[in-house]
CSV table of C-alpha atoms and ligand atoms in Angstrom, one decimal:
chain,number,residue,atom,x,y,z
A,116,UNK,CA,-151.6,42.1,42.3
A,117,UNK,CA,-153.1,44.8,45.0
A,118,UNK,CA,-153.2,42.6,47.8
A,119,UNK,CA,-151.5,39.6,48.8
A,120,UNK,CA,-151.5,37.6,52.0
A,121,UNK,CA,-149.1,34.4,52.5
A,122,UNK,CA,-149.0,31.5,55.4
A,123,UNK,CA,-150.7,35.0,57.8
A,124,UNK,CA,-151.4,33.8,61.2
A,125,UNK,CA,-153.6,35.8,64.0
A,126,UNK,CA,-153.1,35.0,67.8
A,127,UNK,CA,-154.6,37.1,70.5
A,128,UNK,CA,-153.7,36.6,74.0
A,129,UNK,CA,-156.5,35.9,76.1
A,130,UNK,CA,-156.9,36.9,79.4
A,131,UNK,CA,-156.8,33.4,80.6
A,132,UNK,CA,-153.1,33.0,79.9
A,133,UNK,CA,-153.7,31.4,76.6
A,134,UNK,CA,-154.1,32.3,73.2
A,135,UNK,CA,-157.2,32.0,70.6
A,136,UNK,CA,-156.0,31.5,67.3
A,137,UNK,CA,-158.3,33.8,65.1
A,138,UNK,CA,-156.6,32.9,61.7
A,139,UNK,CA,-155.1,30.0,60.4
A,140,UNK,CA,-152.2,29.9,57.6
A,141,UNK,CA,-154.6,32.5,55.0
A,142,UNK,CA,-153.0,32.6,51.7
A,143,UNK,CA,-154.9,35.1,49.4
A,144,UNK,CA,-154.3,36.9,46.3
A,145,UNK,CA,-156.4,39.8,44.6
A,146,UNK,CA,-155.8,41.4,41.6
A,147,UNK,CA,-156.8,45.5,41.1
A,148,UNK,CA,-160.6,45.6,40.1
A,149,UNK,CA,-161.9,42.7,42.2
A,150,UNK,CA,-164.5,42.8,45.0
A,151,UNK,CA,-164.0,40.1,47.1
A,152,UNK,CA,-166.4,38.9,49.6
A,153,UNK,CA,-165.3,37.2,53.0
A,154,UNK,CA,-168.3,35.2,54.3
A,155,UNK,CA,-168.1,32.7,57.5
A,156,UNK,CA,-170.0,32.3,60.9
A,157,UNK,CA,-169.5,34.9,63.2
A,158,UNK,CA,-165.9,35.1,65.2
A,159,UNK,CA,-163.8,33.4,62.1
A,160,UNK,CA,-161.7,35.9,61.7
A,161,UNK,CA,-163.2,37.9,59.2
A,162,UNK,CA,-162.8,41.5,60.4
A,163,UNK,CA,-159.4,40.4,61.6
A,164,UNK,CA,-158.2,39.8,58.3
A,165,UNK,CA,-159.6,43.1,57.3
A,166,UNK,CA,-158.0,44.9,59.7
A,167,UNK,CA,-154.6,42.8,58.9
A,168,UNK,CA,-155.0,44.3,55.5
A,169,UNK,CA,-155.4,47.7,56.7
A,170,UNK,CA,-152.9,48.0,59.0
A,171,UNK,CA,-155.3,48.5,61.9
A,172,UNK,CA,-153.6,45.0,63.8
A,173,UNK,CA,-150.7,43.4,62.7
A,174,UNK,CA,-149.9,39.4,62.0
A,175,UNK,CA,-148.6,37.5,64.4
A,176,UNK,CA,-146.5,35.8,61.7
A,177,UNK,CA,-147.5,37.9,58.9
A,178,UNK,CA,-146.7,38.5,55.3
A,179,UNK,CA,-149.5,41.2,54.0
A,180,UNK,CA,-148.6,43.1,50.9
A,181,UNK,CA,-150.6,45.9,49.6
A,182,UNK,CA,-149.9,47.3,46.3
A,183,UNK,CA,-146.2,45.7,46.4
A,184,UNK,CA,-145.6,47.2,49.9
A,185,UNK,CA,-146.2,46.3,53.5
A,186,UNK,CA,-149.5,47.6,55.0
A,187,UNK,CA,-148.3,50.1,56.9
A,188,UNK,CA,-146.6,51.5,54.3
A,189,UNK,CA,-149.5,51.4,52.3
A,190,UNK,CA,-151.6,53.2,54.9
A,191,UNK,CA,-149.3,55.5,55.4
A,192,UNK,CA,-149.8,56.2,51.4
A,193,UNK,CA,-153.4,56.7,52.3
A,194,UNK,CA,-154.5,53.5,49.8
A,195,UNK,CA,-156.9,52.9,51.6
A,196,UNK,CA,-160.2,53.9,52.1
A,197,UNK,CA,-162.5,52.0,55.3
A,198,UNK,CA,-166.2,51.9,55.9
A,199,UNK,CA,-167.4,50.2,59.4
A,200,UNK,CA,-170.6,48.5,60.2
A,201,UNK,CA,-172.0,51.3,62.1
A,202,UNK,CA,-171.3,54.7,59.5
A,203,UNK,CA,-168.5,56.8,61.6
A,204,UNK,CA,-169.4,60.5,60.8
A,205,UNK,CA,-168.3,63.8,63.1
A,206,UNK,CA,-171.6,64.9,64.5
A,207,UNK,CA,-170.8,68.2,64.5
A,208,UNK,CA,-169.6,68.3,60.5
A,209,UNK,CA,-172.5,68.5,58.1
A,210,UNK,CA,-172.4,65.9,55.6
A,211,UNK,CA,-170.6,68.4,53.5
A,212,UNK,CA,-167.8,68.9,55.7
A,213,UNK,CA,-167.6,65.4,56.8
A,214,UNK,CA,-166.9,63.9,53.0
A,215,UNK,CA,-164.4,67.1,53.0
A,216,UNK,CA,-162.3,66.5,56.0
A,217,UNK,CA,-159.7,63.8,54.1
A,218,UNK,CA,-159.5,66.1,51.2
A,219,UNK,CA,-158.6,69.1,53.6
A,220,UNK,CA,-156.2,66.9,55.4
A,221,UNK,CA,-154.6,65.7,52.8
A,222,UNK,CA,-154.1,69.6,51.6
A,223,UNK,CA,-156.7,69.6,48.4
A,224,UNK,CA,-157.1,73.1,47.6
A,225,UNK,CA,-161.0,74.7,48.7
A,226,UNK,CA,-162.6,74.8,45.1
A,227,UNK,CA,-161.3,71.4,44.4
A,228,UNK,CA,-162.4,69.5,47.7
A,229,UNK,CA,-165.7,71.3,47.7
A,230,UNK,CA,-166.2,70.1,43.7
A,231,UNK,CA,-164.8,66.9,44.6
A,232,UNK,CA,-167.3,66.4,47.7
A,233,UNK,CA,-170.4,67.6,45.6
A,234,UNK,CA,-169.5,64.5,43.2
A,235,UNK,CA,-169.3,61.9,45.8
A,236,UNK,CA,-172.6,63.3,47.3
A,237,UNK,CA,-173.8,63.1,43.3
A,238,UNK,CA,-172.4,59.5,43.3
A,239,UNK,CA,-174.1,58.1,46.7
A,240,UNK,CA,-177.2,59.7,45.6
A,241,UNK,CA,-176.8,62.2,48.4
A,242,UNK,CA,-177.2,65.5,46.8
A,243,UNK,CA,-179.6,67.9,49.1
A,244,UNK,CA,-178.5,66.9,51.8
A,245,UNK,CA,-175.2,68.6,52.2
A,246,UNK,CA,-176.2,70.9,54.8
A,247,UNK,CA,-177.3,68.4,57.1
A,248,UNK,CA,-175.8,67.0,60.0
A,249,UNK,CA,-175.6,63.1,60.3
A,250,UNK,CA,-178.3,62.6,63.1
A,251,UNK,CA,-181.1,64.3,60.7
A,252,UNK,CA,-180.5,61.4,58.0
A,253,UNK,CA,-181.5,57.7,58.0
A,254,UNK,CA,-179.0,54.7,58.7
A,255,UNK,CA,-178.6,54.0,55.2
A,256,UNK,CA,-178.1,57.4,54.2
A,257,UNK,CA,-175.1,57.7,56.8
A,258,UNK,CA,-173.2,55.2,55.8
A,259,UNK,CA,-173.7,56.2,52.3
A,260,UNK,CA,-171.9,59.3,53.4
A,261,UNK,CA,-169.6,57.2,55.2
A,262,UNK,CA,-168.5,55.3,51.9
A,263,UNK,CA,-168.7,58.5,49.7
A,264,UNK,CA,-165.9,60.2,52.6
A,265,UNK,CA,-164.5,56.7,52.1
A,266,UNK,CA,-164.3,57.8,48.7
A,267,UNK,CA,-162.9,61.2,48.8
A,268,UNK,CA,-159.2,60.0,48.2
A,269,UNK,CA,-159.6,57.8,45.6
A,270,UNK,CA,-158.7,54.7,47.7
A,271,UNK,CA,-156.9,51.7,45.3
A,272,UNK,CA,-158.6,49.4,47.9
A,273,UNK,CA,-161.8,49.9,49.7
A,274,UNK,CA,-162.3,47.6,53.1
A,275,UNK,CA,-165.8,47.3,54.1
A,276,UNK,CA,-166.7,45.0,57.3
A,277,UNK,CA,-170.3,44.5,57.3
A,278,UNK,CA,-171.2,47.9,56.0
A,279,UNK,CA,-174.9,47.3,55.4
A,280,UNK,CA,-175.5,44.8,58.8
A,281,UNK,CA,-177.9,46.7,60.7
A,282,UNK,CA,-180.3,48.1,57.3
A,283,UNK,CA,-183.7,46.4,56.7
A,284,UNK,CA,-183.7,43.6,53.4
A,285,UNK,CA,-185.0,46.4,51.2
A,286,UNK,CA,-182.6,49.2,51.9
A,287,UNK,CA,-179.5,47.0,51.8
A,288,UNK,CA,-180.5,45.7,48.5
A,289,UNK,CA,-181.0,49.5,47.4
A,290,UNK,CA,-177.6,50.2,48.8
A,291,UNK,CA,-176.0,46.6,47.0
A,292,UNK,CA,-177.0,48.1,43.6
A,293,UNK,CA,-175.2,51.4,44.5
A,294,UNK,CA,-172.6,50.3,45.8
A,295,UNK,CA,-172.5,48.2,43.0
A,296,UNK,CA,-172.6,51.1,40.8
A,297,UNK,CA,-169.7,52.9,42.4
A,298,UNK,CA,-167.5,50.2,42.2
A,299,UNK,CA,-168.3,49.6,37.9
A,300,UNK,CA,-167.6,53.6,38.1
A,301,UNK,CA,-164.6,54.1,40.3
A,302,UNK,CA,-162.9,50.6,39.4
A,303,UNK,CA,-161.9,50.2,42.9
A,304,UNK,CA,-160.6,46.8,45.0
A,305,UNK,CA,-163.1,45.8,47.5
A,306,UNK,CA,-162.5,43.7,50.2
A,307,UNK,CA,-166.0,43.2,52.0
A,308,UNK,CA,-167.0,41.2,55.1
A,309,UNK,CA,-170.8,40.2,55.2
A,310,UNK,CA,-173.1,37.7,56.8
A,311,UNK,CA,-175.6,37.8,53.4
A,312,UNK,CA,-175.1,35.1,51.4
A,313,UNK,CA,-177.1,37.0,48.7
A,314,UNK,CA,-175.0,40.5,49.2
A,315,UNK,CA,-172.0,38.7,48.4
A,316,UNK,CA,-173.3,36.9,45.6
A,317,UNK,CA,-174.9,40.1,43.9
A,318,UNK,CA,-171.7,42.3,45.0
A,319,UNK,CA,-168.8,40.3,43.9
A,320,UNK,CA,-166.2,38.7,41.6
A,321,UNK,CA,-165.5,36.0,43.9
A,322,UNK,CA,-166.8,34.6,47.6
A,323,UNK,CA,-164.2,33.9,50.1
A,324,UNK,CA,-166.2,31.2,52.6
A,325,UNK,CA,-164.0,31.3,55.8
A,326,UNK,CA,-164.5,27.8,58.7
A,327,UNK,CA,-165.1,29.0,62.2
A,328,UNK,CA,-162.2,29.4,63.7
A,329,UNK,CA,-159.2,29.0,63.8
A,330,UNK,CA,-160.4,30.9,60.4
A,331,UNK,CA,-159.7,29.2,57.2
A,332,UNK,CA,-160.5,30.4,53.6
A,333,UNK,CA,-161.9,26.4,52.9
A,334,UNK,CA,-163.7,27.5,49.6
A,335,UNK,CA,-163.3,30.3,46.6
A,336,UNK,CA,-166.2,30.8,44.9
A,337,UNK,CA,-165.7,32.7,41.2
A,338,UNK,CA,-169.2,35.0,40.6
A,339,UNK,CA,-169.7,35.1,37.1
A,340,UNK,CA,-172.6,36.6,36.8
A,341,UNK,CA,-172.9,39.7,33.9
A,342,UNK,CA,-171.8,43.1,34.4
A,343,UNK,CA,-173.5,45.5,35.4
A,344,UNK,CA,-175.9,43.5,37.8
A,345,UNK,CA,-178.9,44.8,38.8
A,346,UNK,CA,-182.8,43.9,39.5
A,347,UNK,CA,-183.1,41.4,37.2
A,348,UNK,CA,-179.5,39.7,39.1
A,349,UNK,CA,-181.5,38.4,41.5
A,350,UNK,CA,-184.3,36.4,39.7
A,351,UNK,CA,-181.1,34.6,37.4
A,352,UNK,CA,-181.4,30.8,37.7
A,353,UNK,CA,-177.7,31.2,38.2
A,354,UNK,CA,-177.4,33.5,41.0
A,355,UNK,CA,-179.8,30.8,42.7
A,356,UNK,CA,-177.6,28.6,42.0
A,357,UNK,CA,-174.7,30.5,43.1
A,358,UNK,CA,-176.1,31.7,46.5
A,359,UNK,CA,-177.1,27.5,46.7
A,360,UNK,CA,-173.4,27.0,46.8
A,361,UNK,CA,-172.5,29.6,49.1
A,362,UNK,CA,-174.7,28.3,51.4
A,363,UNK,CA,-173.7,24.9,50.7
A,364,UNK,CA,-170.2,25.8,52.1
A,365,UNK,CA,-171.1,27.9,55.0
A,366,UNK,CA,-173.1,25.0,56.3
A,367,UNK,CA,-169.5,22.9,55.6
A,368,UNK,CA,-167.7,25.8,57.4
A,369,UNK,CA,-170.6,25.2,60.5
A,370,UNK,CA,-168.9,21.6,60.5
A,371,UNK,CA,-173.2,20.9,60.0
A,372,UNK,CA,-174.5,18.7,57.4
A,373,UNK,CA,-174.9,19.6,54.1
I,58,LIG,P1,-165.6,37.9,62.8
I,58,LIG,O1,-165.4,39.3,62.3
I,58,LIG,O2,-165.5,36.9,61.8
I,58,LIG,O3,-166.9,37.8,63.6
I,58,LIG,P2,-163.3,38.6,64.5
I,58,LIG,O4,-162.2,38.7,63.5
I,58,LIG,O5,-163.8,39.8,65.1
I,58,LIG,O6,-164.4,37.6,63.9
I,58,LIG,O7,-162.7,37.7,65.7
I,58,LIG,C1,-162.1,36.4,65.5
I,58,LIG,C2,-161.7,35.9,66.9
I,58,LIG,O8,-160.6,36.6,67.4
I,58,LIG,C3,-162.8,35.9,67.9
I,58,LIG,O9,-162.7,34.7,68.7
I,58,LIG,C4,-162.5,37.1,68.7
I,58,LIG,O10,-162.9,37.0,70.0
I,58,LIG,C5,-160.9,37.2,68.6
I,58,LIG,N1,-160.4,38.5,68.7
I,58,LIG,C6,-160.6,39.5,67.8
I,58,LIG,N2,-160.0,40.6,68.1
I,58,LIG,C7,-159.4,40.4,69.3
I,58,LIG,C8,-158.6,41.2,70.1
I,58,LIG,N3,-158.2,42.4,69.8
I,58,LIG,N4,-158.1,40.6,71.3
I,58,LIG,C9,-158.4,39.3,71.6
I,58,LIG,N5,-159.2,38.6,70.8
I,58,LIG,C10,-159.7,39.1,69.7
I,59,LIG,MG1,-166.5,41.1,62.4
């Protein structure tokens, strides 16, 4: 098991005196290879149980255990690897340099962090644009910089919190089948926050659908659609059917009527 969470709780303080209560007794288990989608209307809880998982905020009452060990630890092992909604490159790195700077921090010698980069740029379909500096490339091709330096170190688990969000239909579902792609190539855990029910369908093993909050996980939903997915994913009488049941739940997690 790569991740587990037991009986986690979340309460911030709010500047009222009270408390919100942003996650609710979250028990979750995922096993190395998944990806894992968290869906649920906006404010649930979702990035927050990222971030629980990455070390980024800790539980009120908590027990999160990465790769047998507490998160921290595990960040401190650098396990991780975290791509934000809005791509977070240095400005003043190229592209080059910016998928480099883990590597160099981490002590990779020069031939082997500069081979290593030129494959990531390979693998996010990046290559020829090395040189540039993030403000001369598209949205979509930032953040797919963004995941390749999320990348660099080989992260056992990969936390995404609405990575694609702000990309038009077309480009995200380009950047679905790559990331797609990456993930049938590098074998790594995804945890991944969306607001798409058909991103998560096409991206995952299984759907988490979170209430609004205090955020529950009120339904798993196993994906078994074929390996590798791809155009034709989309037009499968079962990935209607699975999307249909996504959204059945979200509307549940709404407290509307089905
Ligand atoms: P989601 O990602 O599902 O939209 P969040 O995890 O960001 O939701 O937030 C869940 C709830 O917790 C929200 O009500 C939000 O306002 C609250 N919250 C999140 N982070 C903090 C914080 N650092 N301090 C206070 N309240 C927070
Ligand atoms: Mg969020």
């Amino acid at each position: 098991m790569i991740v587990s969470l037991s009986n986690v709780n979340m309460r911030f303080a709010t500047s009222g005196g009270g408390e919100t209560i942003a996650l609710k007794n979250i028990n979750l288990a995922i096993e190395p290879g998944e990806f894992i989608s968290l869906i649920g209307p906006s404010g649930c809880g979702k990035s927050t149980l990222l971030r629980l998982v990455g070390d980024l905020i800790t539980a009120t009452s908590c027990d999160v255990l990465v790769n047998g060990k507490s998160a921290r630890q595990a960040r401190i092992d650098q396990d991780y690897g975290i791509v934000f909604q809005a791509p977070v490159l240095f400005e003043w790195r190229t592209i080059l340099n910016n998928v480099i700077l883990p590597l160099e921090l981490r002590g990779v010698g020069k031939e082997q962090r500069l081979r290593r980069a030129h494959e990531l740029l390979a693998l996010v379909e990046l290559n020829g644009f090395e040189q540039h500096y993030p403000w001369q490339l598209s949205g979509g091709m930032q953040q797919r910089a963004a995941i390749a330096r999320a990348l660099a170190e080989q992260p056992k688990l990969l936390l995404m919190d609405e990575p694609f969000g702000a990309l038009d239909e077309m480009t995200r579902e380009r950047m679905n089948a790559e990331l797609h792609k990456i993930w049938l190539e590098t074998k790594t855990t995804v945890i991944f926050v969306t607001h798409s029910i058909s991103e998560a369908v096409f991206l995952s093993t299984r759907v988490l659908v979170m209430s609004a909050r205090p955020g529950e996980i009120i339904q798993e939903i196993p994906i078994d659609l074929t390996l590798p997915r791809g155009i034709h994913t989309r037009e499968e009488a079962q990935y209607f059917h699975l999307e249909t049941e996504v959204r059945e739940w979200l509307r549940k997690a709404k407290g509307y009527e089905v």
